Amino acid sequence: IKVMTRDAALSTPIFELMRRNPAITLREMADALSDYTEDSVKHEVRRLRAEGLIRHTGSTRSGLWHVEFPRDSVEAPPLEGEPLASDV
């Protein structure tokens, strides 16, 4: 049985928010994820950056988030509600 930790449960919605709006701020993410505090989001973003799963380019105020996927991954997973490539 695989147990999903609180951090792992938080990373998926963070990826989705960043893919939908690459210019999103940490505060906006915390507001959108009402179950989590801004500090929780900051902690998880720091962890994801350290693991190389996300990166931020540009300035703090006007930069963009980039979600990185392993090279062996053919494509990014679909956003919630998007059809899978095999369904099209």
JSON list of C-alpha atoms in Angstrom, two decimals:
[
{"chain": "A", "resi": 1, "resn": "ILE", "atom": "CA", "xyz": [0.00, 0.00, 0.00]},
{"chain": "A", "resi": 2, "resn": "LYS", "atom": "CA", "xyz": [1.36, 3.37, -1.01]},
{"chain": "A", "resi": 3, "resn": "VAL", "atom": "CA", "xyz": [0.67, 6.12, 1.52]},
{"chain": "A", "resi": 4, "resn": "MET", "atom": "CA", "xyz": [0.52, 9.65, 0.11]},
{"chain": "A", "resi": 5, "resn": "THR", "atom": "CA", "xyz": [2.14, 12.15, 2.42]},
{"chain": "A", "resi": 6, "resn": "ARG", "atom": "CA", "xyz": [0.76, 15.64, 2.88]},
{"chain": "A", "resi": 7, "resn": "ASP", "atom": "CA", "xyz": [3.63, 17.04, 0.76]},
{"chain": "A", "resi": 8, "resn": "ALA", "atom": "CA", "xyz": [3.01, 14.56, -2.07]},
{"chain": "A", "resi": 9, "resn": "ALA", "atom": "CA", "xyz": [-0.69, 15.37, -1.97]},
{"chain": "A", "resi": 10, "resn": "LEU", "atom": "CA", "xyz": [0.18, 19.06, -2.30]},
{"chain": "A", "resi": 11, "resn": "SER", "atom": "CA", "xyz": [2.63, 18.75, -5.21]},
{"chain": "A", "resi": 12, "resn": "THR", "atom": "CA", "xyz": [0.01, 17.65, -7.77]},
{"chain": "A", "resi": 13, "resn": "PRO", "atom": "CA", "xyz": [-2.25, 20.69, -7.36]},
{"chain": "A", "resi": 14, "resn": "ILE", "atom": "CA", "xyz": [0.83, 22.95, -7.34]},
{"chain": "A", "resi": 15, "resn": "PHE", "atom": "CA", "xyz": [1.92, 21.48, -10.70]},
{"chain": "A", "resi": 16, "resn": "GLU", "atom": "CA", "xyz": [-1.58, 22.01, -12.07]},
{"chain": "A", "resi": 17, "resn": "LEU", "atom": "CA", "xyz": [-1.75, 25.64, -10.88]},
{"chain": "A", "resi": 18, "resn": "MET", "atom": "CA", "xyz": [1.68, 26.39, -12.37]},
{"chain": "A", "resi": 19, "resn": "ARG", "atom": "CA", "xyz": [0.76, 24.82, -15.70]},
{"chain": "A", "resi": 20, "resn": "ARG", "atom": "CA", "xyz": [-2.48, 26.80, -15.88]},
{"chain": "A", "resi": 21, "resn": "ASN", "atom": "CA", "xyz": [-0.85, 30.09, -14.86]},
{"chain": "A", "resi": 22, "resn": "PRO", "atom": "CA", "xyz": [2.96, 30.13, -15.04]},
{"chain": "A", "resi": 23, "resn": "ALA", "atom": "CA", "xyz": [3.01, 33.64, -13.51]},
{"chain": "A", "resi": 24, "resn": "ILE", "atom": "CA", "xyz": [1.13, 32.56, -10.35]},
{"chain": "A", "resi": 25, "resn": "THR", "atom": "CA", "xyz": [2.53, 33.71, -7.01]},
{"chain": "A", "resi": 26, "resn": "LEU", "atom": "CA", "xyz": [2.93, 31.60, -3.88]},
{"chain": "A", "resi": 27, "resn": "ARG", "atom": "CA", "xyz": [0.22, 33.63, -2.18]},
{"chain": "A", "resi": 28, "resn": "GLU", "atom": "CA", "xyz": [-2.19, 33.01, -5.09]},
{"chain": "A", "resi": 29, "resn": "MET", "atom": "CA", "xyz": [-1.41, 29.29, -4.88]},
{"chain": "A", "resi": 30, "resn": "ALA", "atom": "CA", "xyz": [-2.16, 29.25, -1.16]},
{"chain": "A", "resi": 31, "resn": "ASP", "atom": "CA", "xyz": [-5.43, 31.13, -1.77]},
{"chain": "A", "resi": 32, "resn": "ALA", "atom": "CA", "xyz": [-6.43, 28.62, -4.46]},
{"chain": "A", "resi": 33, "resn": "LEU", "atom": "CA", "xyz": [-5.49, 25.69, -2.21]},
{"chain": "A", "resi": 34, "resn": "SER", "atom": "CA", "xyz": [-7.60, 26.66, 0.78]},
{"chain": "A", "resi": 35, "resn": "ASP", "atom": "CA", "xyz": [-6.55, 23.59, 2.80]},
{"chain": "A", "resi": 36, "resn": "TYR", "atom": "CA", "xyz": [-2.92, 24.77, 2.88]},
{"chain": "A", "resi": 37, "resn": "THR", "atom": "CA", "xyz": [-1.18, 27.79, 4.36]},
{"chain": "A", "resi": 38, "resn": "GLU", "atom": "CA", "xyz": [1.19, 30.00, 2.41]},
{"chain": "A", "resi": 39, "resn": "ASP", "atom": "CA", "xyz": [4.05, 28.55, 4.48]},
{"chain": "A", "resi": 40, "resn": "SER", "atom": "CA", "xyz": [3.03, 25.00, 3.46]},
{"chain": "A", "resi": 41, "resn": "VAL", "atom": "CA", "xyz": [3.04, 26.02, -0.19]},
{"chain": "A", "resi": 42, "resn": "LYS", "atom": "CA", "xyz": [6.46, 27.73, 0.20]},
{"chain": "A", "resi": 43, "resn": "HIS", "atom": "CA", "xyz": [7.89, 24.61, 1.85]},
{"chain": "A", "resi": 44, "resn": "GLU", "atom": "CA", "xyz": [6.60, 22.32, -0.90]},
{"chain": "A", "resi": 45, "resn": "VAL", "atom": "CA", "xyz": [7.78, 24.65, -3.69]},
{"chain": "A", "resi": 46, "resn": "ARG", "atom": "CA", "xyz": [11.25, 24.72, -2.08]},
{"chain": "A", "resi": 47, "resn": "ARG", "atom": "CA", "xyz": [11.25, 20.89, -2.02]},
{"chain": "A", "resi": 48, "resn": "LEU", "atom": "CA", "xyz": [10.10, 20.63, -5.65]},
{"chain": "A", "resi": 49, "resn": "ARG", "atom": "CA", "xyz": [12.79, 23.09, -6.76]},
{"chain": "A", "resi": 50, "resn": "ALA", "atom": "CA", "xyz": [15.48, 21.15, -4.86]},
{"chain": "A", "resi": 51, "resn": "GLU", "atom": "CA", "xyz": [14.37, 17.96, -6.62]},
{"chain": "A", "resi": 52, "resn": "GLY", "atom": "CA", "xyz": [14.53, 19.70, -10.02]},
{"chain": "A", "resi": 53, "resn": "LEU", "atom": "CA", "xyz": [10.81, 19.19, -10.73]},
{"chain": "A", "resi": 54, "resn": "ILE", "atom": "CA", "xyz": [10.07, 22.90, -11.09]},
{"chain": "A", "resi": 55, "resn": "ARG", "atom": "CA", "xyz": [12.10, 26.01, -11.81]},
{"chain": "A", "resi": 56, "resn": "HIS", "atom": "CA", "xyz": [11.41, 29.73, -11.81]},
{"chain": "A", "resi": 57, "resn": "THR", "atom": "CA", "xyz": [12.78, 32.13, -14.41]},
{"chain": "A", "resi": 58, "resn": "GLY", "atom": "CA", "xyz": [12.74, 35.90, -14.36]},
{"chain": "A", "resi": 59, "resn": "SER", "atom": "CA", "xyz": [12.24, 38.27, -11.49]},
{"chain": "A", "resi": 60, "resn": "THR", "atom": "CA", "xyz": [10.37, 37.55, -8.29]},
{"chain": "A", "resi": 61, "resn": "ARG", "atom": "CA", "xyz": [7.46, 39.75, -9.32]},
{"chain": "A", "resi": 62, "resn": "SER", "atom": "CA", "xyz": [7.18, 38.99, -13.01]},
{"chain": "A", "resi": 63, "resn": "GLY", "atom": "CA", "xyz": [8.85, 35.60, -13.41]},
{"chain": "A", "resi": 64, "resn": "LEU", "atom": "CA", "xyz": [7.40, 32.35, -14.68]},
{"chain": "A", "resi": 65, "resn": "TRP", "atom": "CA", "xyz": [7.19, 28.84, -13.25]},
{"chain": "A", "resi": 66, "resn": "HIS", "atom": "CA", "xyz": [8.25, 25.88, -15.39]},
{"chain": "A", "resi": 67, "resn": "VAL", "atom": "CA", "xyz": [7.21, 22.33, -14.53]},
{"chain": "A", "resi": 68, "resn": "GLU", "atom": "CA", "xyz": [9.96, 19.89, -15.51]},
{"chain": "A", "resi": 69, "resn": "PHE", "atom": "CA", "xyz": [9.27, 16.26, -16.36]},
{"chain": "A", "resi": 70, "resn": "PRO", "atom": "CA", "xyz": [11.74, 13.39, -16.62]},
{"chain": "A", "resi": 71, "resn": "ARG", "atom": "CA", "xyz": [13.32, 12.93, -20.05]},
{"chain": "A", "resi": 72, "resn": "ASP", "atom": "CA", "xyz": [11.78, 9.47, -20.41]},
{"chain": "A", "resi": 73, "resn": "SER", "atom": "CA", "xyz": [8.32, 11.03, -20.01]},
{"chain": "A", "resi": 74, "resn": "VAL", "atom": "CA", "xyz": [6.72, 11.45, -23.43]},
{"chain": "A", "resi": 75, "resn": "GLU", "atom": "CA", "xyz": [4.50, 14.32, -22.38]},
{"chain": "A", "resi": 76, "resn": "ALA", "atom": "CA", "xyz": [3.24, 16.11, -19.32]},
{"chain": "A", "resi": 77, "resn": "PRO", "atom": "CA", "xyz": [0.25, 14.54, -17.63]},
{"chain": "A", "resi": 78, "resn": "PRO", "atom": "CA", "xyz": [-3.05, 16.17, -18.66]},
{"chain": "A", "resi": 79, "resn": "LEU", "atom": "CA", "xyz": [-4.60, 18.88, -16.53]},
{"chain": "A", "resi": 80, "resn": "GLU", "atom": "CA", "xyz": [-7.64, 17.84, -14.55]},
{"chain": "A", "resi": 81, "resn": "GLY", "atom": "CA", "xyz": [-10.58, 17.61, -16.95]},
{"chain": "A", "resi": 82, "resn": "GLU", "atom": "CA", "xyz": [-8.41, 17.41, -20.10]},
{"chain": "A", "resi": 83, "resn": "PRO", "atom": "CA", "xyz": [-8.85, 14.31, -22.27]},
{"chain": "A", "resi": 84, "resn": "LEU", "atom": "CA", "xyz": [-5.90, 11.92, -22.52]},
{"chain": "A", "resi": 85, "resn": "ALA", "atom": "CA", "xyz": [-4.06, 11.87, -25.85]},
{"chain": "A", "resi": 86, "resn": "SER", "atom": "CA", "xyz": [-5.31, 8.30, -26.33]},
{"chain": "A", "resi": 87, "resn": "ASP", "atom": "CA", "xyz": [-8.92, 9.49, -25.90]},
{"chain": "A", "resi": 88, "resn": "VAL", "atom": "CA", "xyz": [-8.75, 12.07, -28.71]}
]
